[in-house]
Amino acid sequence: MSQPTTMRRVAAISASAITALALVVPGAQADPPEPNLRSEAPRDLKIGSAVWGQRDLLGYDPKNPTEFQRILATEFNSLTPENDMKWAEIHPEPDVYDFSGADAVMAFAKANGQEVRGHTLLWHSQNPQWVTTASAGWTCDEARDVLEDHISTVVGRYAGEIYEWDVANEIFQDDWDAGGVRLRTGANPFLKACAEDPVALLSDAFKWAHEADPEAVLFLNDYNAEGINNKTDAYYALAQELLADGAPLHGFGAQGHLSLQYGFDESIQENFERFADLGLKVSVTEADVRMPLGEDGEPDAEQIALQAERYDKMLEACLNVASCTSYTVWGFDDARSWVPGVFPEGYATIMTEEYEKKPAYFALLESLTDATPGKSPRTPPGLNG
Ligand code: 9MR
């Protein structure tokens, strides 16, 4: 039975109206969004990027984002302030706190449904001049007072809004430093002032952070800490000591700053597992994979492939350990990478300066897509298990 003429006419008008609408409303008939790192992340794994709020997020307008901001919002469900929460930025004078950069990161995250990893509260680097100067004369009690005020103020300001905090960053020396792997009681002004019992200071740093934000998962964090080595052995012993002391230590972060000049330590998963067995969460907190470049400033095909493999191996270790909560890249584009400023190397991130996705990006995407909750069961981040 054919339709009455009026119904056919209505149908014809509706169809042409939809066509007209599609012509005037951009994206009305757009393809569905492509899968991205964030959309493919298994249920509760955070996929993050570092971002420098003071440099890249001030004046953010959600209706009119820069290309960088659009990608940051699309690809990641977690942000780490690359510099904005470090002492020199957030506490530039004894009685002055400057939250502008950190607030910009928090606001961007909120606007885009992202979570934030706090970084960092106790470190030997990027301390303001006043700390460097004053610390020369500190007693341990004076150092403790300064640190407690800082931790309470900064953690307290963002209480309930930061899911993980790197409380203590790079507190062990490296094998090749004078004295070998030992706590940085020389370079870290707080550990130095309390060198008689640095573990007691560390334990209290975690307690102060926990008091200021009981929900935050509190981490130790370091580089050269992916595999089982002298440094991670020292962290493993320290973690046990802190836990025995009742410190609210909840996590161990391997930064994941790799270079193709060196081999890859395949024991990363085993290392994560031993910290997980202590009841700790684990994370890859600052992943990037740099390399020496040719005279033309470009990597070769083999390097590009190897970079993808290394990024992916760190992710696989995380996916395979149930307690791994987050995998963060230390910036996603080469234009903003810290690497060329420090090393005669580059090409370290997952996208080029023009935001072209590298094989490393696609390797991560594929592993996330393949990861099922059944393969890597996870529990939401919580305190000690
Ligand atoms: O990426 C950060 C860079 O912009 C800073 O200039 C530098 C200062 O030391 O710190 C960089 O981030 C470091 C992070 O905070 C801790 N782990 C090593 C990172 C790379 O140096």
Short mmCIF file of C-alpha atoms and ligand atoms in Angstrom, two decimals:
data_model
loop_
_atom_site.label_atom_id
_atom_site.label_comp_id
_atom_site.label_asym_id
_atom_site.label_seq_id
_atom_site.Cartn_x
_atom_site.Cartn_y
_atom_site.Cartn_z
CA MET A 1 0.00 0.00 0.00
CA SER A 2 1.43 3.34 -1.03
CA GLN A 3 1.71 6.29 1.44
CA PRO A 4 -0.82 9.11 1.19
CA THR A 5 0.60 12.06 -0.76
CA THR A 6 0.81 14.36 2.29
CA MET A 7 2.89 11.83 4.27
CA ARG A 8 5.25 11.36 1.33
CA ARG A 9 5.64 15.13 1.12
CA VAL A 10 6.38 15.40 4.85
CA ALA A 11 8.97 12.65 4.55
CA ALA A 12 10.57 14.40 1.57
CA ILE A 13 10.67 17.71 3.43
CA SER A 14 12.23 16.07 6.50
CA ALA A 15 14.93 14.44 4.42
CA SER A 16 15.85 17.67 2.68
CA ALA A 17 15.76 19.51 6.02
CA ILE A 18 18.27 17.05 7.45
CA THR A 19 20.51 17.50 4.41
CA ALA A 20 20.28 21.27 4.76
CA LEU A 21 21.01 21.01 8.49
CA ALA A 22 24.10 18.97 7.78
CA LEU A 23 25.30 21.70 5.42
CA VAL A 24 24.94 24.45 8.00
CA VAL A 25 25.89 22.56 11.20
CA PRO A 26 29.53 21.55 10.97
CA GLY A 27 30.05 17.97 12.04
CA ALA A 28 26.33 17.08 12.01
CA GLN A 29 27.11 14.03 9.86
CA ALA A 30 30.72 13.63 11.03
CA ASP A 31 32.30 10.20 11.36
CA PRO A 32 32.35 8.80 14.90
CA PRO A 33 35.46 9.94 16.83
CA GLU A 34 38.56 7.84 16.29
CA PRO A 35 39.68 5.68 19.20
CA ASN A 36 42.34 7.40 21.28
CA LEU A 37 44.52 6.55 24.26
CA ARG A 38 41.93 7.79 26.70
CA SER A 39 38.98 6.01 25.11
CA GLU A 40 40.87 2.71 24.90
CA ALA A 41 42.27 2.70 28.45
CA PRO A 42 40.98 -0.26 30.45
CA ARG A 43 38.37 0.64 33.03
CA ASP A 44 40.38 2.31 35.76
CA LEU A 45 43.87 2.82 34.31
CA LYS A 46 44.87 6.45 34.07
CA ILE A 47 46.64 7.45 30.87
CA GLY A 48 48.37 10.74 31.53
CA SER A 49 50.57 13.44 30.15
CA ALA A 50 52.71 16.03 31.87
CA VAL A 51 51.68 19.59 31.08
CA TRP A 52 53.19 22.91 32.09
CA GLY A 53 50.16 24.98 33.09
CA GLN A 54 52.03 28.28 33.33
CA ARG A 55 53.27 27.87 29.76
CA ASP A 56 50.42 26.11 27.99
CA LEU A 57 47.15 26.43 29.87
CA LEU A 58 46.79 30.03 31.13
CA GLY A 59 43.80 31.68 29.51
CA TYR A 60 42.36 28.32 28.40
CA ASP A 61 38.98 28.72 26.71
CA PRO A 62 37.14 25.38 26.41
CA LYS A 63 35.18 26.77 23.45
CA ASN A 64 38.32 27.79 21.62
CA PRO A 65 41.21 25.48 22.60
CA THR A 66 44.60 25.54 20.94
CA GLU A 67 45.50 22.43 18.95
CA PHE A 68 47.79 21.38 21.81
CA GLN A 69 44.98 21.76 24.34
CA ARG A 70 42.52 19.87 22.15
CA ILE A 71 44.87 16.88 21.92
CA LEU A 72 45.68 17.02 25.65
CA ALA A 73 41.97 16.89 26.46
CA THR A 74 41.18 14.19 23.91
CA GLU A 75 44.00 11.71 24.47
CA PHE A 76 44.50 11.71 28.24
CA ASN A 77 42.42 11.17 31.36
CA SER A 78 45.16 12.24 33.76
CA LEU A 79 47.50 15.25 33.93
CA THR A 80 50.72 15.82 35.87
CA PRO A 81 51.87 19.42 36.31
CA GLU A 82 55.34 19.26 34.75
CA ASN A 83 56.67 22.16 36.84
CA ASP A 84 53.77 24.09 38.37
CA MET A 85 53.67 22.30 41.73
CA LYS A 86 57.41 22.27 42.29
CA TRP A 87 58.80 24.40 45.09
CA ALA A 88 60.37 27.09 42.89
CA GLU A 89 57.06 27.70 41.11
CA ILE A 90 54.51 27.30 43.86
CA HIS A 91 56.48 28.62 46.88
CA PRO A 92 58.88 31.23 45.46
CA GLU A 93 59.39 33.20 48.70
CA PRO A 94 59.15 32.09 52.35
CA ASP A 95 55.70 33.59 52.82
CA VAL A 96 54.53 33.60 49.21
CA TYR A 97 52.68 30.81 47.47
CA ASP A 98 51.86 31.19 43.76
CA PHE A 99 49.16 28.77 42.70
CA SER A 100 48.50 30.26 39.26
CA GLY A 101 50.13 27.53 37.15
CA ALA A 102 48.86 24.70 39.35
CA ASP A 103 45.34 26.15 39.37
CA ALA A 104 45.41 26.32 35.57
CA VAL A 105 46.19 22.60 35.41
CA MET A 106 43.42 21.80 37.91
CA ALA A 107 40.89 23.92 36.00
CA PHE A 108 41.81 22.34 32.66
CA ALA A 109 41.50 18.87 34.16
CA LYS A 110 38.13 19.68 35.67
CA ALA A 111 36.82 21.12 32.42
CA ASN A 112 37.84 17.97 30.58
CA GLY A 113 36.94 15.25 33.09
CA GLN A 114 40.58 14.44 33.85
CA GLU A 115 42.32 13.56 37.11
CA VAL A 116 45.58 15.03 38.40
CA ARG A 117 48.81 13.46 39.74
CA GLY A 118 50.58 15.87 42.06
CA HIS A 119 54.33 16.41 41.53
CA THR A 120 56.31 16.93 43.83
CA LEU A 121 56.80 17.83 47.52
CA LEU A 122 60.35 16.89 48.43
CA TRP A 123 63.13 17.05 45.82
CA HIS A 124 66.75 18.16 45.56
CA SER A 125 66.09 20.10 42.35
CA GLN A 126 64.02 23.17 41.37
CA ASN A 127 64.01 24.56 44.88
CA PRO A 128 63.67 28.34 45.22
CA GLN A 129 66.71 30.46 46.01
CA TRP A 130 65.45 31.16 49.51
CA VAL A 131 65.46 27.44 50.38
CA THR A 132 68.93 26.98 48.97
CA THR A 133 70.21 29.96 50.95
CA ALA A 134 68.37 29.39 54.21
CA SER A 135 68.95 25.65 54.32
CA ALA A 136 72.68 26.13 54.82
CA GLY A 137 71.93 27.11 58.41
CA TRP A 138 68.90 24.90 59.15
CA THR A 139 68.68 22.61 62.12
CA CYS A 140 66.60 19.50 61.48
CA ASP A 141 63.70 21.02 63.46
CA GLU A 142 63.78 24.14 61.30
CA ALA A 143 63.84 22.07 58.10
CA ARG A 144 60.92 19.99 59.38
CA ASP A 145 58.87 23.11 60.13
CA VAL A 146 59.44 24.52 56.64
CA LEU A 147 58.61 21.21 54.97
CA GLU A 148 55.52 20.60 57.07
CA ASP A 149 54.17 24.08 56.30
CA HIS A 150 54.77 23.55 52.59
CA ILE A 151 53.22 20.08 52.42
CA SER A 152 50.17 21.05 54.50
CA THR A 153 49.57 24.17 52.41
CA VAL A 154 50.03 22.68 48.95
CA VAL A 155 48.41 19.29 49.54
CA GLY A 156 45.67 20.95 51.61
CA ARG A 157 44.79 23.39 48.83
CA TYR A 158 44.00 20.57 46.42
CA ALA A 159 42.70 18.06 48.96
CA GLY A 160 40.22 15.65 47.39
CA GLU A 161 41.21 16.73 43.87
CA ILE A 162 44.52 14.93 43.40
CA TYR A 163 44.45 11.16 43.14
CA GLU A 164 48.19 10.52 43.55
CA TRP A 165 51.03 12.63 44.92
CA ASP A 166 54.75 12.14 44.29
CA VAL A 167 55.66 12.97 47.87
CA ALA A 168 59.38 12.20 47.65
CA ASN A 169 61.14 12.48 44.31
CA GLU A 170 64.60 11.15 43.38
CA ILE A 171 65.74 10.81 46.99
CA PHE A 172 68.39 8.20 46.16
CA GLN A 173 71.67 8.88 44.36
CA ASP A 174 72.72 6.75 41.41
CA ASP A 175 75.25 3.95 41.30
CA TRP A 176 77.74 6.24 39.56
CA ASP A 177 77.48 9.10 42.08
CA ALA A 178 80.17 9.48 44.73
CA GLY A 179 79.13 7.17 47.53
CA GLY A 180 76.89 5.08 45.25
CA VAL A 181 73.21 4.49 45.87
CA ARG A 182 72.39 6.24 49.13
CA LEU A 183 69.86 8.83 50.26
CA ARG A 184 70.66 12.30 48.89
CA THR A 185 71.65 13.74 52.24
CA GLY A 186 74.08 16.00 50.37
CA ALA A 187 71.97 17.54 47.61
CA ASN A 188 68.50 17.51 49.16
CA PRO A 189 68.34 20.43 51.64
CA PHE A 190 65.77 18.75 53.88
CA LEU A 191 67.46 15.37 54.00
CA LYS A 192 70.74 17.18 54.58
CA ALA A 193 69.44 19.08 57.60
CA CYS A 194 68.05 15.81 58.97
CA ALA A 195 70.93 13.60 57.86
CA GLU A 196 71.13 11.95 61.28
CA ASP A 197 67.77 10.29 60.70
CA PRO A 198 66.55 10.97 57.16
CA VAL A 199 64.04 8.10 57.25
CA ALA A 200 62.21 9.75 60.16
CA LEU A 201 61.88 12.91 58.06
CA LEU A 202 60.60 10.93 55.07
CA SER A 203 58.12 9.10 57.24
CA ASP A 204 56.78 12.41 58.56
CA ALA A 205 56.61 13.92 55.06
CA PHE A 206 54.20 11.12 54.13
CA LYS A 207 52.25 11.63 57.36
CA TRP A 208 51.89 15.38 56.74
CA ALA A 209 50.67 14.74 53.20
CA HIS A 210 48.21 12.13 54.43
CA GLU A 211 46.85 14.45 57.11
CA ALA A 212 46.32 17.16 54.51
CA ASP A 213 44.58 14.83 52.03
CA PRO A 214 43.60 11.42 53.42
CA GLU A 215 42.32 10.29 49.99
CA ALA A 216 45.48 10.87 47.98
CA VAL A 217 47.65 7.86 47.14
CA LEU A 218 51.18 8.80 48.20
CA PHE A 219 54.21 7.83 46.12
CA LEU A 220 57.97 7.49 46.10
CA ASN A 221 59.16 8.32 42.57
CA ASP A 222 62.49 8.07 40.70
CA TYR A 223 64.32 7.57 37.41
CA ASN A 224 66.48 4.51 36.68
CA ALA A 225 63.89 2.76 38.75
CA GLU A 226 62.20 0.60 36.11
CA GLY A 227 64.02 -2.70 36.54
CA ILE A 228 65.49 -4.52 39.49
CA ASN A 229 68.80 -2.78 40.23
CA ASN A 230 70.76 -1.30 43.14
CA LYS A 231 68.56 1.78 43.22
CA THR A 232 65.26 -0.10 43.26
CA ASP A 233 66.69 -2.51 45.83
CA ALA A 234 67.32 0.55 48.02
CA TYR A 235 63.72 1.74 47.43
CA TYR A 236 62.41 -1.71 48.23
CA ALA A 237 64.24 -1.70 51.57
CA LEU A 238 63.17 1.89 52.29
CA ALA A 239 59.53 1.12 51.49
CA GLN A 240 59.56 -1.72 53.99
CA GLU A 241 61.18 0.52 56.60
CA LEU A 242 58.62 3.28 56.06
CA LEU A 243 55.68 0.88 56.17
CA ALA A 244 57.05 -0.69 59.36
CA ASP A 245 57.21 2.81 60.81
CA GLY A 246 53.53 3.29 60.00
CA ALA A 247 54.15 5.84 57.24
CA PRO A 248 51.22 6.23 54.85
CA LEU A 249 53.28 5.19 51.84
CA HIS A 250 50.99 3.87 49.13
CA GLY A 251 52.87 3.78 45.86
CA PHE A 252 56.11 3.43 43.92
CA GLY A 253 56.59 5.31 40.66
CA ALA A 254 59.12 4.42 37.96
CA GLN A 255 59.61 7.56 35.90
CA GLY A 256 60.49 5.75 32.68
CA HIS A 257 62.95 8.24 31.15
CA LEU A 258 64.65 5.89 28.71
CA SER A 259 67.34 6.40 26.07
CA LEU A 260 68.02 4.16 23.10
CA GLN A 261 71.70 4.54 23.95
CA TYR A 262 71.15 2.03 26.70
CA GLY A 263 69.49 -1.37 26.85
CA PHE A 264 66.05 -2.01 28.25
CA ASP A 265 65.78 -3.74 31.60
CA GLU A 266 63.20 -6.48 31.08
CA SER A 267 62.74 -6.92 34.83
CA ILE A 268 60.33 -3.98 35.07
CA GLN A 269 57.27 -6.18 35.58
CA GLU A 270 59.06 -8.24 38.22
CA ASN A 271 60.12 -5.03 39.91
CA PHE A 272 56.55 -3.71 39.91
CA GLU A 273 55.33 -7.03 41.29
CA ARG A 274 57.66 -6.94 44.29
CA PHE A 275 56.43 -3.46 45.26
CA ALA A 276 52.83 -4.57 44.65
CA ASP A 277 53.48 -7.50 46.98
CA LEU A 278 54.25 -4.98 49.71
CA GLY A 279 50.71 -3.68 49.24
CA LEU A 280 51.79 -0.67 47.17
CA LYS A 281 50.35 0.75 43.97
CA VAL A 282 52.83 1.17 41.12
CA SER A 283 52.89 3.58 38.19
CA VAL A 284 54.90 4.65 35.18
CA THR A 285 55.04 8.35 35.92
CA GLU A 286 57.20 10.18 33.33
CA ALA A 287 57.65 7.99 30.26
CA ASP A 288 59.72 9.16 27.32
CA VAL A 289 62.25 7.45 25.05
CA ARG A 290 64.99 9.70 23.67
CA MET A 291 67.71 8.90 21.13
CA PRO A 292 70.77 10.39 19.47
CA LEU A 293 69.76 11.82 16.10
CA GLY A 294 71.54 11.88 12.75
CA GLU A 295 73.14 15.00 11.28
CA ASP A 296 69.80 15.87 9.70
CA GLY A 297 68.25 15.86 13.17
CA GLU A 298 66.10 12.85 12.27
CA PRO A 299 65.94 9.33 13.72
CA ASP A 300 66.28 6.30 11.46
CA ALA A 301 63.58 3.67 10.91
CA GLU A 302 65.17 1.24 13.35
CA GLN A 303 65.22 3.83 16.12
CA ILE A 304 61.60 4.74 15.49
CA ALA A 305 60.56 1.10 15.76
CA LEU A 306 62.67 0.52 18.87
CA GLN A 307 61.19 3.59 20.52
CA ALA A 308 57.69 2.21 19.97
CA GLU A 309 58.75 -1.10 21.48
CA ARG A 310 60.18 0.54 24.61
CA TYR A 311 57.16 2.73 25.24
CA ASP A 312 55.00 -0.33 24.82
CA LYS A 313 57.08 -2.56 27.10
CA MET A 314 56.63 -0.09 29.93
CA LEU A 315 52.89 -0.04 29.29
CA GLU A 316 52.68 -3.83 29.09
CA ALA A 317 54.38 -4.13 32.48
CA CYS A 318 51.78 -1.76 33.88
CA LEU A 319 48.89 -3.59 32.23
CA ASN A 320 50.14 -6.92 33.55
CA VAL A 321 50.37 -5.82 37.17
CA ALA A 322 47.00 -5.41 38.81
CA SER A 323 48.23 -2.67 41.15
CA CYS A 324 49.46 -0.39 38.35
CA THR A 325 47.26 2.68 38.51
CA SER A 326 48.65 5.05 35.92
CA TYR A 327 50.89 5.41 32.87
CA THR A 328 51.96 8.97 32.19
CA VAL A 329 54.05 10.31 29.30
CA TRP A 330 56.30 13.27 30.11
CA GLY A 331 54.71 15.52 27.52
CA PHE A 332 53.26 14.16 24.28
CA ASP A 333 54.90 16.36 21.62
CA ASP A 334 58.53 16.93 20.73
CA ALA A 335 58.13 20.72 20.64
CA ARG A 336 57.61 20.80 24.41
CA SER A 337 59.89 17.94 25.44
CA TRP A 338 62.49 18.69 28.12
CA VAL A 339 64.97 16.33 26.41
CA PRO A 340 66.73 18.51 23.78
CA GLY A 341 67.44 21.16 26.42
CA VAL A 342 69.38 18.66 28.52
CA PHE A 343 70.74 15.91 26.27
CA PRO A 344 72.23 15.82 22.75
CA GLU A 345 69.23 13.62 21.95
CA GLY A 346 65.62 14.08 20.89
CA TYR A 347 62.51 12.58 19.26
CA ALA A 348 61.57 11.45 22.77
CA THR A 349 57.78 11.79 22.81
CA ILE A 350 54.89 10.01 21.07
CA MET A 351 54.07 12.84 18.61
CA THR A 352 56.21 15.06 16.41
CA GLU A 353 56.40 18.84 16.75
CA GLU A 354 53.48 18.98 14.29
CA TYR A 355 51.45 16.51 16.41
CA GLU A 356 51.91 13.72 13.93
CA LYS A 357 51.37 10.44 15.76
CA LYS A 358 54.49 8.24 15.83
CA PRO A 359 54.57 4.42 15.79
CA ALA A 360 55.06 4.71 19.57
CA TYR A 361 51.62 6.28 19.85
CA PHE A 362 50.04 3.48 17.82
CA ALA A 363 51.86 0.82 19.83
CA LEU A 364 50.34 2.22 23.03
CA LEU A 365 46.93 2.52 21.41
CA GLU A 366 47.02 -1.08 20.26
CA SER A 367 48.06 -2.43 23.66
CA LEU A 368 45.35 -0.45 25.39
CA THR A 369 42.78 -1.67 22.89
CA ASP A 370 43.85 -5.28 23.42
CA ALA A 371 43.92 -5.00 27.21
CA THR A 372 40.77 -6.35 28.76
CA PRO A 373 39.73 -6.01 32.39
CA GLY A 374 39.96 -9.79 32.58
CA LYS A 375 43.57 -9.77 31.47
CA SER A 376 44.56 -7.06 33.90
CA PRO A 377 42.13 -6.93 36.81
CA ARG A 378 42.40 -3.75 38.78
CA THR A 379 40.94 -2.29 41.90
CA PRO A 380 40.33 1.45 42.24
CA PRO A 381 43.25 3.29 43.84
CA GLY A 382 42.93 3.04 47.59
CA LEU A 383 45.08 3.03 50.64
CA ASN A 384 47.54 0.14 50.85
CA GLY A 385 45.72 -2.29 48.66
O1 9MR B 1 60.33 18.43 32.44
C1 9MR B 1 60.83 19.23 33.50
C2 9MR B 1 61.59 20.41 32.95
O2 9MR B 1 60.72 21.30 32.28
C3 9MR B 1 62.34 21.12 34.06
O3 9MR B 1 63.16 22.14 33.52
C4 9MR B 1 63.17 20.11 34.83
C5 9MR B 1 63.94 20.77 35.96
O4 9MR B 1 64.75 19.89 36.61
O5 9MR B 1 62.35 19.09 35.35
C6 9MR B 1 61.74 18.35 34.35
O6 9MR B 1 60.97 17.29 34.92
C7 9MR B 1 61.68 16.34 35.69
C8 9MR B 1 60.74 15.79 36.73
O7 9MR B 1 60.19 16.84 37.48
C9 9MR B 1 61.42 14.79 37.63
N1 9MR B 1 62.04 13.74 36.86
C10 9MR B 1 62.89 14.16 35.78
C11 9MR B 1 62.14 15.13 34.87
C12 9MR B 1 63.01 15.51 33.68
O8 9MR B 1 64.12 16.22 34.10
#
